[in-house]
GROMACS .gro file of C-alpha atoms in nm:
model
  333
    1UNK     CA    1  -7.531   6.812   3.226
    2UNK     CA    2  -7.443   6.832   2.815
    3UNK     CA    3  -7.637   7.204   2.693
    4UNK     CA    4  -7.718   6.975   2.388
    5UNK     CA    5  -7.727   6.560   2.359
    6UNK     CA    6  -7.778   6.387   2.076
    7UNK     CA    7  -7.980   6.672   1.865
    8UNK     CA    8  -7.989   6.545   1.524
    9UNK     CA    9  -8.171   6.815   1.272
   10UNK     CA   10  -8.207   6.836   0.908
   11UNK     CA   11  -8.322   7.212   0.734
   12UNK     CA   12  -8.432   7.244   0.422
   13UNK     CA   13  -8.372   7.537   0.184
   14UNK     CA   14  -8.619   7.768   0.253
   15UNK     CA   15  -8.762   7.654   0.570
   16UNK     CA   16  -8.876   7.798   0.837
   17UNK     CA   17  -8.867   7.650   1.166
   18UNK     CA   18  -8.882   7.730   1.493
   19UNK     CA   19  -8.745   7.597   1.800
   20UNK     CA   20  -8.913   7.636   2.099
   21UNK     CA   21  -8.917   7.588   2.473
   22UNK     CA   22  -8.879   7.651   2.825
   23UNK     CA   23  -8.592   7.870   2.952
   24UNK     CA   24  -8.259   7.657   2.982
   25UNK     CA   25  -8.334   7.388   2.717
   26UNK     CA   26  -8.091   7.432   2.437
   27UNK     CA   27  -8.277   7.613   2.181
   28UNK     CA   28  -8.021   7.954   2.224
   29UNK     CA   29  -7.721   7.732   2.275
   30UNK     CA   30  -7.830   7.555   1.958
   31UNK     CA   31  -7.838   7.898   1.754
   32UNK     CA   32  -7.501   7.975   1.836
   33UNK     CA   33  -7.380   7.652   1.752
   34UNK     CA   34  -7.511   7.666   1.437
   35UNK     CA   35  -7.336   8.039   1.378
   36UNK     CA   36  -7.043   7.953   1.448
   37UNK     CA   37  -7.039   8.144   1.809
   38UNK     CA   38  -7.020   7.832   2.000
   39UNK     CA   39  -6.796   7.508   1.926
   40UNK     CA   40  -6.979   7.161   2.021
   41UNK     CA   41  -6.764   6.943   2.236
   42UNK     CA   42  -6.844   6.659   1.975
   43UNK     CA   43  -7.118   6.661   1.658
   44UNK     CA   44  -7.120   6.793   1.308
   45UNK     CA   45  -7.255   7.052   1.132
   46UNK     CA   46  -7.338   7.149   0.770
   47UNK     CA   47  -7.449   7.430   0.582
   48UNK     CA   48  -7.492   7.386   0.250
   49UNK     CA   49  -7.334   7.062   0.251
   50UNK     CA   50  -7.050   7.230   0.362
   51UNK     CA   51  -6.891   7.101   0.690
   52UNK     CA   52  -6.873   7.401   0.903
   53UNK     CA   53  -6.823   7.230   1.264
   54UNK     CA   54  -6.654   6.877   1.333
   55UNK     CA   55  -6.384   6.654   1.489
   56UNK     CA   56  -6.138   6.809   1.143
   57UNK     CA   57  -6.335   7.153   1.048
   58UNK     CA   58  -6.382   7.457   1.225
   59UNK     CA   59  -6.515   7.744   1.006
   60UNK     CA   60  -6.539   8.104   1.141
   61UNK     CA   61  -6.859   8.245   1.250
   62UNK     CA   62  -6.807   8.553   0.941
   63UNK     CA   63  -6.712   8.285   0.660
   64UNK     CA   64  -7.053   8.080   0.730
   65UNK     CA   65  -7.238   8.323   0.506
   66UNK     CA   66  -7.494   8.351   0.821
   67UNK     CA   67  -7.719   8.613   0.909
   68UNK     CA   68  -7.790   8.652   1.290
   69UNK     CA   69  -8.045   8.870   1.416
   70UNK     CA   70  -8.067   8.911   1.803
   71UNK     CA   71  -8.338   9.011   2.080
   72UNK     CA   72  -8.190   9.323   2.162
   73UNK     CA   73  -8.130   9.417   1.798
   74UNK     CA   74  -7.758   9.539   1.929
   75UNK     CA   75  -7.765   9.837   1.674
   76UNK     CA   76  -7.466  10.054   1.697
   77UNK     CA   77  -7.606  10.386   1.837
   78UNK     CA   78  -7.348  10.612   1.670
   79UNK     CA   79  -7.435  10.468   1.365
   80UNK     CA   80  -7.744  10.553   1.153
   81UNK     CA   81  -7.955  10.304   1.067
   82UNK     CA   82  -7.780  10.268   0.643
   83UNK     CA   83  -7.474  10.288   0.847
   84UNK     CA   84  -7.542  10.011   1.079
   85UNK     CA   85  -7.651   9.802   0.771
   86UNK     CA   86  -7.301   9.900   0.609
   87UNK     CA   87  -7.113   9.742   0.852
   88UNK     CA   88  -7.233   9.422   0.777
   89UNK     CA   89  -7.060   9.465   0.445
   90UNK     CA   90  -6.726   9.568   0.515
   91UNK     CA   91  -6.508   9.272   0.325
   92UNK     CA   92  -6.650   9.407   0.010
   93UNK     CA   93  -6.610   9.706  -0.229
   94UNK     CA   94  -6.731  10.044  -0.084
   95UNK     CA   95  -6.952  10.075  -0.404
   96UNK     CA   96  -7.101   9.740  -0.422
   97UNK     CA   97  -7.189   9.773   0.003
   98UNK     CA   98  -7.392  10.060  -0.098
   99UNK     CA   99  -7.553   9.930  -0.317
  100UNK     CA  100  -7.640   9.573  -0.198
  101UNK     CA  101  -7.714   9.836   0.122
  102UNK     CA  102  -8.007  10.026  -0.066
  103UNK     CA  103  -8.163   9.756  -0.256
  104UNK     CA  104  -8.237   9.556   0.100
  105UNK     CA  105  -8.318   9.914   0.271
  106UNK     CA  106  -8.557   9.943  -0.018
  107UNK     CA  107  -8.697   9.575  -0.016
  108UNK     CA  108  -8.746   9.582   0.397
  109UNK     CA  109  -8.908   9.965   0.338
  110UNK     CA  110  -8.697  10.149   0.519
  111UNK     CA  111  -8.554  10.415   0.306
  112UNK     CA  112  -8.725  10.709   0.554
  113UNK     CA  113  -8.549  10.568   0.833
  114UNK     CA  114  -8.221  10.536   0.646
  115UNK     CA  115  -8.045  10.842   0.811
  116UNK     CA  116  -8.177  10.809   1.150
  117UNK     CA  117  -8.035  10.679   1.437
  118UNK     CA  118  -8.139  10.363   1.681
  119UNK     CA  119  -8.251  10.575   1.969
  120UNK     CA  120  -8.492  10.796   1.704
  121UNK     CA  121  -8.655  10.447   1.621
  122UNK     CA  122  -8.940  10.293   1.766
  123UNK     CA  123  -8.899   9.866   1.845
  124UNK     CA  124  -9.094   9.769   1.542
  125UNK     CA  125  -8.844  10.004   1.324
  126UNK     CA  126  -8.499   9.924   1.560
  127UNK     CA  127  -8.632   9.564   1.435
  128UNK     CA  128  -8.659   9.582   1.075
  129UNK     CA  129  -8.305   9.798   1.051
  130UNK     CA  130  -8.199   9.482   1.253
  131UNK     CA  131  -8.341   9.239   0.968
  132UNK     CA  132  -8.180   9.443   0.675
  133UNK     CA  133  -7.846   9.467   0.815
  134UNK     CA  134  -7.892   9.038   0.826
  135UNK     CA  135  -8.009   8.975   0.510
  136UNK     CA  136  -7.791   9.253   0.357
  137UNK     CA  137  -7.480   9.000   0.263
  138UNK     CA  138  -7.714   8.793   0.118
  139UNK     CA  139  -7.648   8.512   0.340
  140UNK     CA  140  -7.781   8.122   0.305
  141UNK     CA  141  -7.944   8.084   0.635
  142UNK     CA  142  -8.115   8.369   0.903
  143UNK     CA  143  -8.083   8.264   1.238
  144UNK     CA  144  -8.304   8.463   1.487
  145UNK     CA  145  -8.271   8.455   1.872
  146UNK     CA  146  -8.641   8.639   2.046
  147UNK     CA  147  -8.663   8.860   1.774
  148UNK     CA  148  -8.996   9.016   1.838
  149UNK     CA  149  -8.994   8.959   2.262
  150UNK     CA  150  -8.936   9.301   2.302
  151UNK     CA  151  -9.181   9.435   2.114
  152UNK     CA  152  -9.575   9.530   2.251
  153UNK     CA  153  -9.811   9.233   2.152
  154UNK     CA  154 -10.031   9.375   1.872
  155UNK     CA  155  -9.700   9.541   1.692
  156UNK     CA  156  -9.544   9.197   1.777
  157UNK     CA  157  -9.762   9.028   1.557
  158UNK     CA  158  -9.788   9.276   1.239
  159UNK     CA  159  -9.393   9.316   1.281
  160UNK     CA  160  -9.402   8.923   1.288
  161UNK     CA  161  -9.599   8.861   0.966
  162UNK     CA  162  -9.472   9.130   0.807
  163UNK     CA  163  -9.073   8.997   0.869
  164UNK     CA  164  -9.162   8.664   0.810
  165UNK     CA  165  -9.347   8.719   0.489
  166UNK     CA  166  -9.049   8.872   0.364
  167UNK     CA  167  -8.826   8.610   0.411
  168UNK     CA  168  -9.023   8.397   0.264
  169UNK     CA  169  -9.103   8.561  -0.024
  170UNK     CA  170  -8.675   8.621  -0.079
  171UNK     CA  171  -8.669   8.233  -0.007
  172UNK     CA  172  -8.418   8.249   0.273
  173UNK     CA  173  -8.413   7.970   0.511
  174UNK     CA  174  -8.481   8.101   0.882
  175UNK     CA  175  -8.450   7.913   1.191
  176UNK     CA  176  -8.623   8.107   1.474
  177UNK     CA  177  -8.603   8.071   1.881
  178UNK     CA  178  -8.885   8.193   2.049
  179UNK     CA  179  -9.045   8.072   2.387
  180UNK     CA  180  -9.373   8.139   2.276
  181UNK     CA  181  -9.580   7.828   2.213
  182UNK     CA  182  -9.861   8.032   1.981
  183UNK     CA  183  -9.558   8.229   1.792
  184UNK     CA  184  -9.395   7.877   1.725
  185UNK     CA  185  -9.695   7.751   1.602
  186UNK     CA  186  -9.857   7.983   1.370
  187UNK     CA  187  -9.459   8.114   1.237
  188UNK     CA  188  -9.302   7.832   1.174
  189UNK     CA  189  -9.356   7.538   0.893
  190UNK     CA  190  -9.215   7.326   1.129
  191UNK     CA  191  -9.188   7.330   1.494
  192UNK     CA  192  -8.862   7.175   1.729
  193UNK     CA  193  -8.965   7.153   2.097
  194UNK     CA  194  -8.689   7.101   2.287
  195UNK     CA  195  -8.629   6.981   2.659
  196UNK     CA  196  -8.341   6.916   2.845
  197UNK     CA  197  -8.065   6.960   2.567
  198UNK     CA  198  -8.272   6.723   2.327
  199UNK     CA  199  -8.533   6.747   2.058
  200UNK     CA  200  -8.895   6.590   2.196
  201UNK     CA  201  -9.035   6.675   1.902
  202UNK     CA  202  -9.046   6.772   1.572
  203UNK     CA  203  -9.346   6.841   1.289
  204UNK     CA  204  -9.541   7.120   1.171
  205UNK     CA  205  -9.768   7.330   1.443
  206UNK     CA  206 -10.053   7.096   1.368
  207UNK     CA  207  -9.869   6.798   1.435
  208UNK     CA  208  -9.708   6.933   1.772
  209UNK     CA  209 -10.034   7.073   1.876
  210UNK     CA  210 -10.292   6.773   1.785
  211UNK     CA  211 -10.087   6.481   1.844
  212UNK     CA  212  -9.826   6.548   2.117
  213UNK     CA  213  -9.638   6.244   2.153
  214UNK     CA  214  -9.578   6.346   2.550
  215UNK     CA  215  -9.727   6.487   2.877
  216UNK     CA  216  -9.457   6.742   2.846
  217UNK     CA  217  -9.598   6.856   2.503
  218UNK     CA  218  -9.935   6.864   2.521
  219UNK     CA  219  -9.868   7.056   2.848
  220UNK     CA  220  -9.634   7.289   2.639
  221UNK     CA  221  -9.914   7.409   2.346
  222UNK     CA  222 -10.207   7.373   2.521
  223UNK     CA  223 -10.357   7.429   2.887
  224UNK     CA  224 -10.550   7.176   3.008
  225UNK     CA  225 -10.713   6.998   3.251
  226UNK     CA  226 -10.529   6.677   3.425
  227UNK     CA  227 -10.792   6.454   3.500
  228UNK     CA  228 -10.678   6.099   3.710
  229UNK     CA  229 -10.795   5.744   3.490
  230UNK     CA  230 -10.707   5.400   3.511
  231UNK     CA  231 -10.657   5.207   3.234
  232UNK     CA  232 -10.808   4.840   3.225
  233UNK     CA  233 -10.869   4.583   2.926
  234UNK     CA  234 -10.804   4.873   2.634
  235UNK     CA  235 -11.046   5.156   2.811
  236UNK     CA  236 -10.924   5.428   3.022
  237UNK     CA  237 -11.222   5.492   3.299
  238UNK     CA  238 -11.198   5.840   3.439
  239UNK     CA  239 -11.454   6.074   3.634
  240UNK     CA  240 -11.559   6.223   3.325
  241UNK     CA  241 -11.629   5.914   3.089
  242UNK     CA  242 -11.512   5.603   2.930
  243UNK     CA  243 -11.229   5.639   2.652
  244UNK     CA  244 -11.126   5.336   2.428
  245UNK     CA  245 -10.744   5.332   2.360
  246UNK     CA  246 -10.439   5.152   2.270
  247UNK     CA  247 -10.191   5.218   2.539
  248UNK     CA  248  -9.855   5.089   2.636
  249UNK     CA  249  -9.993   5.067   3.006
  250UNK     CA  250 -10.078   4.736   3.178
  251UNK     CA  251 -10.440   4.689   3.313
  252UNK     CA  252 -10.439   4.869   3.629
  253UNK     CA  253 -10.244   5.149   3.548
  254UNK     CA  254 -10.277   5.477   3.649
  255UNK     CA  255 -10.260   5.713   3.345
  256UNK     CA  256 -10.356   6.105   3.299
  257UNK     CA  257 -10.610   6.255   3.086
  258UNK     CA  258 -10.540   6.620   2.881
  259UNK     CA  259 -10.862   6.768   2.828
  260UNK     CA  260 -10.801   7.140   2.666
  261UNK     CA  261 -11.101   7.356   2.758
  262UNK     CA  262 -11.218   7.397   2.432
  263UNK     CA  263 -11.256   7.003   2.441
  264UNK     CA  264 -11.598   7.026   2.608
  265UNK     CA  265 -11.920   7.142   2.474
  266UNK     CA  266 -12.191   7.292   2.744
  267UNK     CA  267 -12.572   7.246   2.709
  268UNK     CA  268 -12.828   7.340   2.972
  269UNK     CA  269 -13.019   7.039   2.911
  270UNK     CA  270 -12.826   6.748   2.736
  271UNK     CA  271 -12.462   6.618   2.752
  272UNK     CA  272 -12.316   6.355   2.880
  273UNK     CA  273 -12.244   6.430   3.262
  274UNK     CA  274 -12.401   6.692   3.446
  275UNK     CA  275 -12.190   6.986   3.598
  276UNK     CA  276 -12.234   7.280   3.836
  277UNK     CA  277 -12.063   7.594   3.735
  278UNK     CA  278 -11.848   7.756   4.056
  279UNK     CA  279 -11.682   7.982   3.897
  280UNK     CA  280 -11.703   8.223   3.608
  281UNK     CA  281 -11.497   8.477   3.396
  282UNK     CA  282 -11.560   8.703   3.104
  283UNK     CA  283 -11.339   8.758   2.843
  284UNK     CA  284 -11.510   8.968   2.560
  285UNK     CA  285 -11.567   8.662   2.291
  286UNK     CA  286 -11.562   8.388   2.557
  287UNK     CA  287 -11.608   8.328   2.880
  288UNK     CA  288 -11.412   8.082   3.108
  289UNK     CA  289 -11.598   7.852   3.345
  290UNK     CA  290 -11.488   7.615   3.631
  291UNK     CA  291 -11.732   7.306   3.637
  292UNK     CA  292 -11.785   7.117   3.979
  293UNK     CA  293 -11.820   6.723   3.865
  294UNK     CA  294 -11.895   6.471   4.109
  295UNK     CA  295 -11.586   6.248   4.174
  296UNK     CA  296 -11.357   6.510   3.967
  297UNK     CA  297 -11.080   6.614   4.254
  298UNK     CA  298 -11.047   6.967   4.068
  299UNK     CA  299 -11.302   7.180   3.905
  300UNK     CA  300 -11.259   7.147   3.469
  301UNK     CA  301 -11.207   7.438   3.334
  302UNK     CA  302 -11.433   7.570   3.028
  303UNK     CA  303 -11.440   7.772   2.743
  304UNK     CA  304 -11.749   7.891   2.547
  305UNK     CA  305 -11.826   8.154   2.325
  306UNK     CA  306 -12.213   8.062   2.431
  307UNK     CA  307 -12.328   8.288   2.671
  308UNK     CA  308 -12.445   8.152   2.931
  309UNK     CA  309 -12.783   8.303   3.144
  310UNK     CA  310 -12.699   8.506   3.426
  311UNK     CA  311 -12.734   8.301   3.780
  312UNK     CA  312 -12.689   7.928   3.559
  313UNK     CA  313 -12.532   7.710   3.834
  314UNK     CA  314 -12.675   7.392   3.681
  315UNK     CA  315 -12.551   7.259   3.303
  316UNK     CA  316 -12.434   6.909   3.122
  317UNK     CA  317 -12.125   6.858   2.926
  318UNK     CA  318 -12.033   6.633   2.638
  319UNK     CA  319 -11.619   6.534   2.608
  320UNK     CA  320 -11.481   6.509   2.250
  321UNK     CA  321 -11.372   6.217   2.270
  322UNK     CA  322 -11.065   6.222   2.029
  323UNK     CA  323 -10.956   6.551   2.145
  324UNK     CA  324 -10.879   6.374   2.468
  325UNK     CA  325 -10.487   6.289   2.501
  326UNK     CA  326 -10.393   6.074   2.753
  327UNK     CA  327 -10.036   5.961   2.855
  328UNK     CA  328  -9.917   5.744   3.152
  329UNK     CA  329  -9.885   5.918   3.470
  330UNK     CA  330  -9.520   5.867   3.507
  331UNK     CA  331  -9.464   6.066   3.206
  332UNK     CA  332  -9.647   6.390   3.302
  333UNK     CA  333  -9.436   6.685   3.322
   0.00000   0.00000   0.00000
């Protein structure tokens, strides 16, 4: 099996996108062909309008004017951290290194970490040493392979914005792989999911998240519950309701519904179907229910930030309806 087939992927300057998805589909592989550290068997690429990759071009990873940061940072630990961001400018004059060096050490806000070395730096700091050693050659594109995986989840997010804002603000045009489906959506201005070698998808966060055009992608952003229908005359009848669509299914067919828990809406007294609640968990600003519904095979799972009184066993729910994706059963991941 190909590592990529027929990926076909246009940047623009100044974009930031992220690609995104499980382990083994491309997205790394994709990376390094697009630095230079992997040849494609067949394909193009372009940077810049410049052919960098083809049937009659091969241009060398350090002549792409690329700037690669990786998960592991791989910092050289007998160098200090203006050293390690040296060494990305060694084809050019001592004097000019330093001082393309200092302005990025300055413009990241590093200068107090200048002289120190990788193991006297924390993940958040090993990370933004990592960054200005990248970005010091100037380059046209950042490519970034897990760059904040390794770091704790509230620095990961600060580091995040804070690295991200950055580029942005210098203009530089970042591609991003991350495995995260909440990273790739709130980091990126557009969002690749990829399966298999290919692209399923591509759009901004909103797009990916809100209208999946798969099973396997509205699985991928969301949880939710899979809930059996059948699909007869241009209505898909399930356990939970009625749901008017336009689907390339023939009457008869069996088809599944994704209903993402914050989809339903709870009442103690009105709603469309009534429930009994089986199971409950607390999480600080919500809590999580599973809902018994007559003729539903598995319980639905619930979020609400309404508290619900202590010993409720009996409540209704309403479905939004158009928050309800439903795909053909064959296609469900």
């Amino acid at each position: 099996m190909a590592a990529l087939s027929g990926v076909n992927l246009t940047i623009a300057r100044g974009e930031v996108v992220c690609l995104v998805g499980h382990s083994g589909c491309g997205k790394s592989t994709l990376l390094r062909v697009i630095a230079g550290i992997e040849t494609p068997d067949e394909g193009r690429v372009f940077l810049d309008g410049r052919e960098v990759s083809g049937p009659s071009a091969f241009v060398e990873p350090e002549a792409r004017n690329v700037g690669f940061v990786f998960q592991d940072y791989a910092l050289f630990p007998h160098l200090t951290a203006e050293e390690n961001i040296l060494f990305g400018l060694k084809r050019i004059a001592r004097a000019e290194a330093r001082e393309k060096a200092q302005a990025i050490i300055a413009r990241v806000g590093i200068g107090h970490l200048a002289g120190r070395y990788p193991h006297m730096l924390s993940g958040g700091e090993q990370q933004r040493v990592a960054l200005a050693r990248a970005l010091a050659p100037q380059p046209g594109i950042v490519l970034m392979d897990e760059p904040f995986s390794n770091l704790d989840q509230g620095l990961r997010d600060r580091v995040r914005n804070d690295t991200l804002s950055l580029l942005k603000a210098l203009g530089t045009t970042v591609i991003m792989v991350t495995h995260d489906p909440e990273e790739a959506l709130s980091a990126g201005d557009r969002v690749v999911l990829m399966r298999s070698g290919q692209i399923v998808q591509s759009g901004t966060g909103y797009d990916l998240h809100d209208r999946p055009v798969s099973a396997y992608a509205a699985e991928f952003f969301g949880a939710s519950n899979k809930v059996p229908g059948i699909y007869r005359d241009g209505v898909v009848e399930s356990a939970i309701g009625r749901f008017p669509r336009k689907l390339a299914v023939g009457d008869g067919g069996h088809v599944t519904l994704f209903v993402r828990p914050q989809a339903v809406s709870l009442s103690l007294k009105h709603g469309d179907l009534p429930a009994r609640v089986v199971r409950r968990r607390f999480h600080g600003e919500i809590e999580q229910l599973q809902l018994r519904i007559d003729d539903l095979p598995a319980p639905l799972e619930v979020r609400t930030m309404a508290r619900l009184p202590a010993g409720t066993e009996a409540v209704h729910i309403s479905v939004t309806t158009d928050q309800v994706l439903i795909f053909p059963t064959s296609s469900s991941p």
